[in-house]
Amino acid sequence: MNTPRSSQCSFCDRPHPSSDVLLSSQGAAAVCFSCVRTLAEVVAEEDGITPPPPPPLRRLTPREIYANLDDYVIGQDRAKKVLSVAVYNHYKRVRSGMRSPAVEIQKTNILLIGPTGCGKTLLAETLARTLDIPFAVCDATSLTESGYVGEDVENILLRLIQSADWDIPRAEHGIIYIDEVDKIARKEGINRSITRDVSGEGVQQELLKIIEGCVANVPPQGGRKHPHQEFLQINTSNILFICGGAFDGLEEVVEKRVNSSNNRLGFLAGARAEQQGSGTMTSGVSPDDLLEFGFIPEMVGRLPVTVTLEPLDKSSLIRVMTEPKNAIVKQYQHLFQIDGVDLEFTPGALEAAAERAVEHRTGARYLRYVIEDTLLDVMYDLPSMNTAVRCVVDRENIEGREPPKVLSSSGGNVSLPTEPIRKSA
């Protein structure tokens, strides 16, 4: 697609930025986005074509949503139950038209709180896949207030539109997951007379309108908005926003509030101390705690459903590797099977991989690195080894003390053609 030197539309004769010119022919003619939409409407009207309605939403009960989440997410039973009910109620609201003569049903967005690698993003992805709706992920750390270096908040809507193959009515029923939302908490110690908190409180203010529901103008090419630019318009009233973050330091905020309560009610101190010792301090997060952490009241009010996720322990990580439909062990077994080789992980290997993940405190994310690192040499040589039929991974291989065993059809060991190139982390 060639962009003409002149940004003037050949149909409406209005000047446009070069990024807004959609079509051109050898630099001789150009069409702006506005004229393309107008022409499409004229053609549809002449042909008697009415735009197809968005596909109906899947009608799943909370139990059915929970069962689908259970196929992919290990543990987090309460979080899956809360999400199932919240998502069911959200799309029931959408199907009912949001209001009745007697009551208006407001949108219920969701906040996920939990350590890295515990399944926050996976839960949101699985929900979108279960309901067969568009899904987009955005990192809140890349967003800044309009007019400053960084991304405008409307760009997350563009990602959802792209996920829906530019079908805006379908995108208006999608899910957006905003990751690392804790990083836009209001910064402490900011002197407002000197500088603005453009990546913290400023972003929260910008997000308010699209999270609650509005008709947003989205730049079709992404980037910053500027005058004379054509926009895509999308109504966010039915888009479900799920925000997630590790919220490092929130536990101290909850503990401070609990201790303050203990000072006033001494006879409850024993029970409170027991709760602190159980490691579930964030399970009792209140709106006041989020305000103390650095969220503005309006933002807290737009995220009424708060779900806390627990860190994955060793036994849960072993289940993560073997039980879900997309389990990491099943994925590598399938890859090896394509080359005609059976891949086996011993119980000791699974325990060692889980122990390494617990040690690094990165949850399930570290498991793929461990297995990829362990199998690197085998995957490098396997396509060249015609006699290999089986590969066995044991604890010693996960710990990097020796390479995995590769066996032939006769049961004998097959030596790797090259020296190991893996270095254990």
Short mmCIF file of C-alpha atoms in Angstrom, two decimals:
data_model
loop_
_atom_site.label_atom_id
_atom_site.label_comp_id
_atom_site.label_asym_id
_atom_site.label_seq_id
_atom_site.Cartn_x
_atom_site.Cartn_y
_atom_site.Cartn_z
CA MET A 1 0.00 0.00 0.00
CA ASN A 2 1.56 3.26 -1.13
CA THR A 3 0.75 6.44 0.74
CA PRO A 4 0.50 9.53 -1.49
CA ARG A 5 2.54 12.59 -0.70
CA SER A 6 -0.66 14.55 -0.31
CA SER A 7 -2.84 13.34 2.54
CA GLN A 8 -5.96 14.70 0.87
CA CYS A 9 -8.82 12.23 0.39
CA SER A 10 -9.88 11.92 -3.25
CA PHE A 11 -13.55 11.61 -2.20
CA CYS A 12 -14.16 14.20 0.52
CA ASP A 13 -11.22 16.50 -0.41
CA ARG A 14 -10.35 16.88 3.25
CA PRO A 15 -6.71 16.74 4.41
CA HIS A 16 -5.79 13.78 6.61
CA PRO A 17 -2.61 12.55 8.34
CA SER A 18 -0.87 9.97 6.15
CA SER A 19 -1.57 7.26 8.76
CA ASP A 20 -5.33 7.73 8.21
CA VAL A 21 -5.21 7.07 4.46
CA LEU A 22 -6.37 3.50 4.03
CA LEU A 23 -6.10 2.92 0.29
CA SER A 24 -4.17 4.45 -2.59
CA SER A 25 -3.40 3.57 -6.17
CA GLN A 26 0.17 4.30 -7.25
CA GLY A 27 0.00 7.54 -5.33
CA ALA A 28 -2.77 8.90 -7.58
CA ALA A 29 -5.83 8.45 -5.37
CA ALA A 30 -6.50 7.89 -1.71
CA VAL A 31 -9.46 7.05 0.53
CA CYS A 32 -9.76 8.01 4.18
CA PHE A 33 -11.32 5.75 6.83
CA SER A 34 -14.46 7.89 7.05
CA CYS A 35 -15.18 7.60 3.32
CA VAL A 36 -14.54 3.85 3.34
CA ARG A 37 -17.21 3.40 6.04
CA THR A 38 -19.62 5.69 4.17
CA LEU A 39 -19.11 3.78 0.91
CA ALA A 40 -19.66 0.47 2.67
CA GLU A 41 -22.95 1.74 4.13
CA VAL A 42 -24.12 2.99 0.71
CA VAL A 43 -23.30 -0.33 -0.97
CA ALA A 44 -25.05 -2.29 1.77
CA GLU A 45 -28.13 -0.07 1.50
CA GLU A 46 -28.28 -0.40 -2.30
CA ASP A 47 -27.97 -4.19 -2.12
CA GLY A 48 -30.46 -4.47 0.71
CA ILE A 49 -27.83 -5.99 2.97
CA THR A 50 -28.23 -5.66 6.72
CA PRO A 51 -25.16 -6.18 8.91
CA PRO A 52 -25.26 -9.55 10.67
CA PRO A 53 -25.96 -9.44 14.42
CA PRO A 54 -23.16 -10.46 16.78
CA PRO A 55 -23.11 -14.20 17.48
CA PRO A 56 -25.13 -15.23 20.53
CA LEU A 57 -23.25 -15.63 23.77
CA ARG A 58 -22.85 -19.15 25.07
CA ARG A 59 -25.31 -19.82 27.88
CA LEU A 60 -23.31 -21.63 30.54
CA THR A 61 -24.23 -22.06 34.18
CA PRO A 62 -21.69 -21.23 36.92
CA ARG A 63 -21.10 -24.98 37.42
CA GLU A 64 -20.32 -25.42 33.71
CA ILE A 65 -17.95 -22.43 33.73
CA TYR A 66 -16.23 -23.83 36.83
CA ALA A 67 -15.84 -27.24 35.18
CA ASN A 68 -14.14 -25.66 32.16
CA LEU A 69 -11.80 -23.67 34.40
CA ASP A 70 -11.02 -26.88 36.29
CA ASP A 71 -9.75 -28.49 33.07
CA TYR A 72 -6.95 -25.92 32.77
CA VAL A 73 -6.34 -24.36 36.20
CA ILE A 74 -5.10 -26.41 39.14
CA GLY A 75 -6.20 -25.41 42.63
CA GLN A 76 -7.63 -21.94 43.33
CA ASP A 77 -11.04 -23.50 44.00
CA ARG A 78 -12.59 -20.45 45.64
CA ALA A 79 -11.22 -18.11 42.97
CA LYS A 80 -12.74 -20.28 40.23
CA LYS A 81 -16.08 -20.32 42.04
CA VAL A 82 -16.15 -16.53 42.49
CA LEU A 83 -15.15 -15.98 38.86
CA SER A 84 -17.77 -18.41 37.58
CA VAL A 85 -20.57 -16.59 39.40
CA ALA A 86 -19.27 -13.12 38.45
CA VAL A 87 -18.91 -13.97 34.76
CA TYR A 88 -22.30 -15.69 34.66
CA ASN A 89 -23.98 -12.64 36.20
CA HIS A 90 -22.13 -10.28 33.83
CA TYR A 91 -23.29 -11.99 30.65
CA LYS A 92 -26.77 -12.57 32.08
CA ARG A 93 -26.87 -8.78 32.46
CA VAL A 94 -25.73 -8.37 28.83
CA ARG A 95 -28.39 -10.75 27.51
CA SER A 96 -31.13 -9.06 29.53
CA GLY A 97 -30.35 -5.65 28.07
CA MET A 98 -28.77 -4.28 31.29
CA ARG A 99 -31.95 -2.76 32.62
CA SER A 100 -35.58 -3.31 33.38
CA PRO A 101 -38.34 -0.79 34.11
CA ALA A 102 -37.63 -1.18 37.82
CA VAL A 103 -33.85 -1.59 38.13
CA GLU A 104 -30.62 -0.92 36.26
CA ILE A 105 -27.95 -3.61 36.57
CA GLN A 106 -24.42 -2.22 36.78
CA LYS A 107 -21.36 -3.92 35.35
CA THR A 108 -19.29 -6.06 37.70
CA ASN A 109 -15.58 -6.00 36.83
CA ILE A 110 -13.09 -8.26 38.62
CA LEU A 111 -9.78 -7.77 40.44
CA LEU A 112 -7.42 -10.75 40.81
CA ILE A 113 -4.78 -10.58 43.53
CA GLY A 114 -2.07 -13.21 43.76
CA PRO A 115 1.66 -13.90 43.38
CA THR A 116 3.30 -14.38 40.00
CA GLY A 117 2.72 -17.72 38.32
CA CYS A 118 -0.42 -18.63 40.28
CA GLY A 119 -2.79 -18.61 37.28
CA LYS A 120 -4.31 -15.10 37.03
CA THR A 121 -3.81 -14.67 33.28
CA LEU A 122 -4.66 -18.32 32.62
CA LEU A 123 -7.99 -17.92 34.41
CA ALA A 124 -8.93 -14.92 32.24
CA GLU A 125 -7.81 -16.66 29.02
CA THR A 126 -9.75 -19.79 29.89
CA LEU A 127 -12.88 -17.79 30.63
CA ALA A 128 -12.73 -16.14 27.20
CA ARG A 129 -12.09 -19.48 25.47
CA THR A 130 -14.94 -21.12 27.40
CA LEU A 131 -17.41 -18.42 26.35
CA ASP A 132 -15.96 -18.18 22.80
CA ILE A 133 -15.53 -14.41 22.92
CA PRO A 134 -12.66 -12.06 21.95
CA PHE A 135 -9.90 -11.65 24.52
CA ALA A 136 -7.04 -9.18 24.87
CA VAL A 137 -4.21 -8.78 27.38
CA CYS A 138 -2.64 -5.46 28.28
CA ASP A 139 0.29 -4.65 30.56
CA ALA A 140 -0.63 -1.68 32.74
CA THR A 141 3.04 -0.67 33.08
CA SER A 142 3.08 0.49 29.43
CA LEU A 143 0.18 2.91 29.92
CA THR A 144 0.53 6.62 30.68
CA GLU A 145 -1.81 9.56 30.90
CA SER A 146 -2.79 11.10 27.55
CA GLY A 147 -0.19 13.50 26.23
CA TYR A 148 2.82 11.76 27.81
CA VAL A 149 5.32 9.24 26.47
CA GLY A 150 3.79 5.76 26.51
CA GLU A 151 0.54 4.16 25.37
CA ASP A 152 -2.92 5.68 25.63
CA VAL A 153 -5.43 3.52 27.49
CA GLU A 154 -7.57 3.30 24.32
CA ASN A 155 -4.91 1.10 22.75
CA ILE A 156 -6.06 -1.82 24.88
CA LEU A 157 -9.43 -1.54 23.12
CA LEU A 158 -7.65 -1.71 19.75
CA ARG A 159 -6.12 -5.03 20.79
CA LEU A 160 -9.58 -6.37 21.59
CA ILE A 161 -10.90 -5.19 18.21
CA GLN A 162 -7.99 -6.92 16.49
CA SER A 163 -8.71 -10.10 18.48
CA ALA A 164 -12.28 -9.95 17.13
CA ASP A 165 -10.99 -9.64 13.53
CA TRP A 166 -12.15 -6.02 13.44
CA ASP A 167 -15.73 -7.06 14.20
CA ILE A 168 -16.61 -4.23 16.62
CA PRO A 169 -20.06 -5.57 17.69
CA ARG A 170 -18.39 -8.84 18.65
CA ALA A 171 -15.54 -7.04 20.40
CA GLU A 172 -18.09 -5.15 22.50
CA HIS A 173 -18.87 -8.42 24.29
CA GLY A 174 -15.26 -9.46 24.90
CA ILE A 175 -12.93 -9.67 27.89
CA ILE A 176 -9.89 -7.46 28.55
CA TYR A 177 -7.29 -8.57 31.07
CA ILE A 178 -5.13 -5.75 32.45
CA ASP A 179 -2.01 -7.28 33.99
CA GLU A 180 0.32 -5.67 36.52
CA VAL A 181 -2.47 -3.31 37.56
CA ASP A 182 -0.83 -2.92 40.96
CA LYS A 183 1.97 -0.97 39.25
CA ILE A 184 -0.39 1.95 38.55
CA ALA A 185 -1.10 2.51 42.24
CA ARG A 186 -0.66 6.10 43.35
CA LYS A 187 2.99 6.80 44.04
CA GLU A 188 3.87 7.86 47.57
CA GLY A 189 5.64 11.08 48.25
CA ILE A 190 4.67 12.78 44.98
CA ASN A 191 4.62 16.55 45.25
CA ARG A 192 1.68 17.45 43.04
CA SER A 193 2.86 21.05 42.73
CA ILE A 194 6.04 19.86 41.00
CA THR A 195 5.11 16.86 38.87
CA ARG A 196 2.22 14.64 37.83
CA ASP A 197 1.85 10.94 38.52
CA VAL A 198 1.24 10.17 34.82
CA SER A 199 1.89 6.43 35.05
CA GLY A 200 0.08 5.89 38.35
CA GLU A 201 -2.92 7.92 39.42
CA GLY A 202 -3.07 9.51 35.97
CA VAL A 203 -3.60 6.11 34.33
CA GLN A 204 -6.25 5.20 36.89
CA GLN A 205 -8.16 8.33 35.99
CA GLU A 206 -7.88 7.52 32.27
CA LEU A 207 -9.08 3.94 32.80
CA LEU A 208 -12.18 4.92 34.76
CA LYS A 209 -14.35 5.87 31.82
CA ILE A 210 -13.66 2.79 29.68
CA ILE A 211 -13.92 0.35 32.60
CA GLU A 212 -17.27 1.74 33.70
CA GLY A 213 -18.66 1.99 30.18
CA CYS A 214 -18.48 4.63 27.46
CA VAL A 215 -18.22 5.10 23.70
CA ALA A 216 -14.45 5.30 23.19
CA ASN A 217 -12.58 6.65 20.17
CA VAL A 218 -9.82 4.23 19.20
CA PRO A 219 -7.01 5.13 16.74
CA PRO A 220 -7.13 2.40 14.05
CA GLN A 221 -3.34 2.46 13.65
CA GLY A 222 -2.62 2.54 17.38
CA GLY A 223 -0.28 5.09 18.92
CA ARG A 224 -1.25 8.52 20.16
CA LYS A 225 -4.46 10.31 19.21
CA HIS A 226 -4.08 13.57 17.32
CA PRO A 227 -6.38 16.11 15.63
CA HIS A 228 -7.96 15.34 12.24
CA GLN A 229 -7.60 11.61 12.85
CA GLU A 230 -10.33 9.12 12.04
CA PHE A 231 -11.33 6.85 14.92
CA LEU A 232 -13.01 3.53 15.47
CA GLN A 233 -15.84 3.85 17.97
CA ILE A 234 -16.54 1.06 20.45
CA ASN A 235 -18.99 0.89 23.34
CA THR A 236 -17.32 -0.56 26.44
CA SER A 237 -20.50 -0.98 28.51
CA ASN A 238 -20.60 -4.75 27.94
CA ILE A 239 -16.84 -5.44 27.93
CA LEU A 240 -15.74 -7.35 31.02
CA PHE A 241 -12.54 -5.98 32.53
CA ILE A 242 -10.44 -8.31 34.66
CA CYS A 243 -7.47 -6.66 36.39
CA GLY A 244 -4.69 -8.65 38.01
CA GLY A 245 -1.48 -8.09 39.92
CA ALA A 246 0.85 -9.45 42.58
CA PHE A 247 0.25 -6.44 44.87
CA ASP A 248 3.56 -6.71 46.68
CA GLY A 249 3.19 -4.91 49.99
CA LEU A 250 -0.58 -5.34 50.25
CA GLU A 251 -0.09 -8.03 52.88
CA GLU A 252 1.58 -5.47 55.13
CA VAL A 253 -1.37 -3.12 54.64
CA VAL A 254 -3.83 -5.86 55.65
CA GLU A 255 -1.63 -6.82 58.60
CA LYS A 256 -1.53 -3.23 59.79
CA ARG A 257 -5.30 -3.02 59.73
CA VAL A 258 -5.69 -6.38 61.49
CA ASN A 259 -3.20 -5.42 64.21
CA SER A 260 -5.03 -2.16 64.72
CA SER A 261 -8.23 -4.13 65.18
CA ASN A 262 -6.44 -6.44 67.63
CA ASN A 263 -5.45 -3.48 69.77
CA ARG A 264 -9.08 -2.48 70.07
CA LEU A 265 -10.42 -6.04 70.51
CA GLY A 266 -7.86 -7.92 72.54
CA PHE A 267 -9.95 -11.04 72.97
CA LEU A 268 -9.69 -11.67 69.16
CA ALA A 269 -5.91 -11.37 69.06
CA GLY A 270 -5.37 -15.13 69.17
CA ALA A 271 -7.63 -15.80 66.22
CA ARG A 272 -6.07 -12.96 64.23
CA ALA A 273 -2.57 -14.26 64.92
CA GLU A 274 -3.61 -17.71 63.74
CA GLN A 275 -4.88 -16.21 60.48
CA GLN A 276 -1.57 -14.38 60.00
CA GLY A 277 0.37 -17.57 60.54
CA SER A 278 -1.66 -19.42 57.94
CA GLY A 279 -0.29 -17.21 55.14
CA THR A 280 -3.76 -16.17 53.93
CA MET A 281 -3.55 -12.55 55.01
CA THR A 282 -4.60 -11.18 51.60
CA SER A 283 -7.72 -13.35 51.58
CA GLY A 284 -9.42 -10.70 53.69
CA VAL A 285 -8.61 -7.69 51.47
CA SER A 286 -11.08 -4.86 51.92
CA PRO A 287 -11.70 -1.73 49.81
CA ASP A 288 -9.95 0.31 52.49
CA ASP A 289 -6.81 -1.80 52.02
CA LEU A 290 -6.80 -1.05 48.29
CA LEU A 291 -7.20 2.65 49.03
CA GLU A 292 -4.27 2.50 51.43
CA PHE A 293 -2.23 0.63 48.79
CA GLY A 294 -2.65 3.53 46.38
CA PHE A 295 -5.84 3.08 44.37
CA ILE A 296 -8.21 6.00 44.01
CA PRO A 297 -11.76 5.50 45.37
CA GLU A 298 -13.34 5.61 41.90
CA MET A 299 -11.09 2.79 40.69
CA VAL A 300 -11.89 0.61 43.70
CA GLY A 301 -15.60 1.17 43.12
CA ARG A 302 -15.33 -0.05 39.53
CA LEU A 303 -13.71 -3.33 40.59
CA PRO A 304 -16.30 -4.63 43.06
CA VAL A 305 -15.38 -8.34 42.84
CA THR A 306 -12.02 -9.04 44.47
CA VAL A 307 -10.55 -12.54 44.11
CA THR A 308 -7.40 -13.65 45.94
CA LEU A 309 -5.28 -16.50 44.62
CA GLU A 310 -2.94 -18.56 46.77
CA PRO A 311 0.68 -19.36 45.81
CA LEU A 312 1.14 -22.84 44.35
CA ASP A 313 2.87 -25.33 46.62
CA LYS A 314 4.95 -28.33 45.54
CA SER A 315 2.03 -30.75 45.17
CA SER A 316 0.02 -28.21 43.15
CA LEU A 317 2.95 -27.58 40.81
CA ILE A 318 3.27 -31.33 40.16
CA ARG A 319 -0.42 -31.41 39.24
CA VAL A 320 0.09 -28.37 36.99
CA MET A 321 2.68 -30.32 35.01
CA THR A 322 0.53 -33.40 34.47
CA GLU A 323 -3.24 -32.86 34.87
CA PRO A 324 -4.57 -29.90 32.80
CA LYS A 325 -5.42 -30.31 29.14
CA ASN A 326 -2.52 -28.03 28.30
CA ALA A 327 -0.14 -29.52 30.89
CA ILE A 328 3.51 -28.88 30.08
CA VAL A 329 4.42 -32.58 30.29
CA LYS A 330 1.62 -33.50 27.86
CA GLN A 331 2.84 -30.85 25.42
CA TYR A 332 6.39 -32.19 25.32
CA GLN A 333 5.20 -35.78 25.16
CA HIS A 334 3.20 -34.88 22.07
CA LEU A 335 6.20 -33.11 20.50
CA PHE A 336 8.37 -36.18 21.08
CA GLN A 337 5.65 -38.50 19.78
CA ILE A 338 5.71 -36.67 16.45
CA ASP A 339 9.31 -37.92 16.09
CA GLY A 340 8.21 -41.43 17.13
CA VAL A 341 9.67 -41.24 20.65
CA ASP A 342 7.83 -41.86 23.92
CA LEU A 343 8.74 -39.33 26.61
CA GLU A 344 8.45 -40.36 30.26
CA PHE A 345 8.92 -38.28 33.42
CA THR A 346 9.51 -40.26 36.62
CA PRO A 347 7.88 -39.11 39.89
CA GLY A 348 11.31 -37.99 41.08
CA ALA A 349 11.71 -35.77 38.02
CA LEU A 350 8.36 -34.09 38.60
CA GLU A 351 9.20 -33.51 42.27
CA ALA A 352 12.57 -32.00 41.39
CA ALA A 353 11.03 -29.64 38.82
CA ALA A 354 8.41 -28.51 41.35
CA GLU A 355 11.09 -27.97 43.99
CA ARG A 356 13.08 -25.74 41.65
CA ALA A 357 9.96 -23.69 40.86
CA VAL A 358 9.19 -23.27 44.56
CA GLU A 359 12.79 -22.23 45.20
CA HIS A 360 12.66 -19.50 42.54
CA ARG A 361 9.24 -18.26 43.74
CA THR A 362 7.90 -17.75 40.22
CA GLY A 363 5.10 -20.29 40.39
CA ALA A 364 4.14 -22.31 37.33
CA ARG A 365 6.03 -19.99 34.96
CA TYR A 366 9.36 -21.53 35.91
CA LEU A 367 8.27 -25.07 35.07
CA ARG A 368 8.53 -24.61 31.30
CA TYR A 369 12.05 -23.24 31.66
CA VAL A 370 13.10 -26.22 33.79
CA ILE A 371 11.77 -28.82 31.34
CA GLU A 372 13.00 -26.95 28.25
CA ASP A 373 16.44 -26.65 29.82
CA THR A 374 16.49 -30.35 30.70
CA LEU A 375 15.42 -31.58 27.26
CA LEU A 376 17.45 -29.14 25.15
CA ASP A 377 20.25 -31.56 24.20
CA VAL A 378 17.83 -34.40 23.48
CA MET A 379 15.62 -32.22 21.27
CA TYR A 380 18.73 -31.01 19.43
CA ASP A 381 19.87 -34.52 18.48
CA LEU A 382 16.61 -36.48 18.43
CA PRO A 383 15.64 -35.77 14.78
CA SER A 384 18.99 -37.28 13.72
CA MET A 385 18.69 -40.43 15.86
CA ASN A 386 16.85 -43.13 13.91
CA THR A 387 17.08 -45.82 16.60
CA ALA A 388 15.59 -43.86 19.54
CA VAL A 389 12.10 -44.91 20.67
CA ARG A 390 11.96 -43.78 24.30
CA CYS A 391 13.30 -41.01 26.50
CA VAL A 392 13.23 -41.16 30.31
CA VAL A 393 13.71 -38.07 32.52
CA ASP A 394 14.66 -38.60 36.17
CA ARG A 395 15.54 -36.38 39.13
CA GLU A 396 19.27 -36.38 38.21
CA ASN A 397 18.40 -34.95 34.78
CA ILE A 398 16.25 -32.13 36.21
CA GLU A 399 19.03 -31.24 38.64
CA GLY A 400 21.54 -31.15 35.77
CA ARG A 401 23.79 -33.95 37.00
CA GLU A 402 23.42 -36.09 33.87
CA PRO A 403 21.53 -36.04 30.56
CA PRO A 404 18.18 -37.83 30.10
CA LYS A 405 18.27 -41.49 29.05
CA VAL A 406 17.47 -42.22 25.42
CA LEU A 407 16.58 -45.87 24.73
CA SER A 408 16.41 -47.93 21.52
CA SER A 409 13.79 -50.51 20.60
CA SER A 410 15.97 -53.23 22.12
CA GLY A 411 16.06 -51.41 25.47
CA GLY A 412 19.70 -50.31 25.24
CA ASN A 413 20.95 -46.79 25.82
CA VAL A 414 21.47 -44.54 22.82
CA SER A 415 24.31 -42.05 23.25
CA LEU A 416 23.76 -38.46 22.24
CA PRO A 417 25.93 -37.56 19.21
CA THR A 418 27.11 -34.30 20.77
CA GLU A 419 28.39 -33.26 24.15
CA PRO A 420 25.82 -31.63 26.43
CA ILE A 421 25.53 -27.89 25.85
CA ARG A 422 23.09 -27.25 28.68
CA LYS A 423 24.11 -25.39 31.80
CA SER A 424 21.95 -25.86 34.82
CA ALA A 425 20.55 -22.70 36.36
#
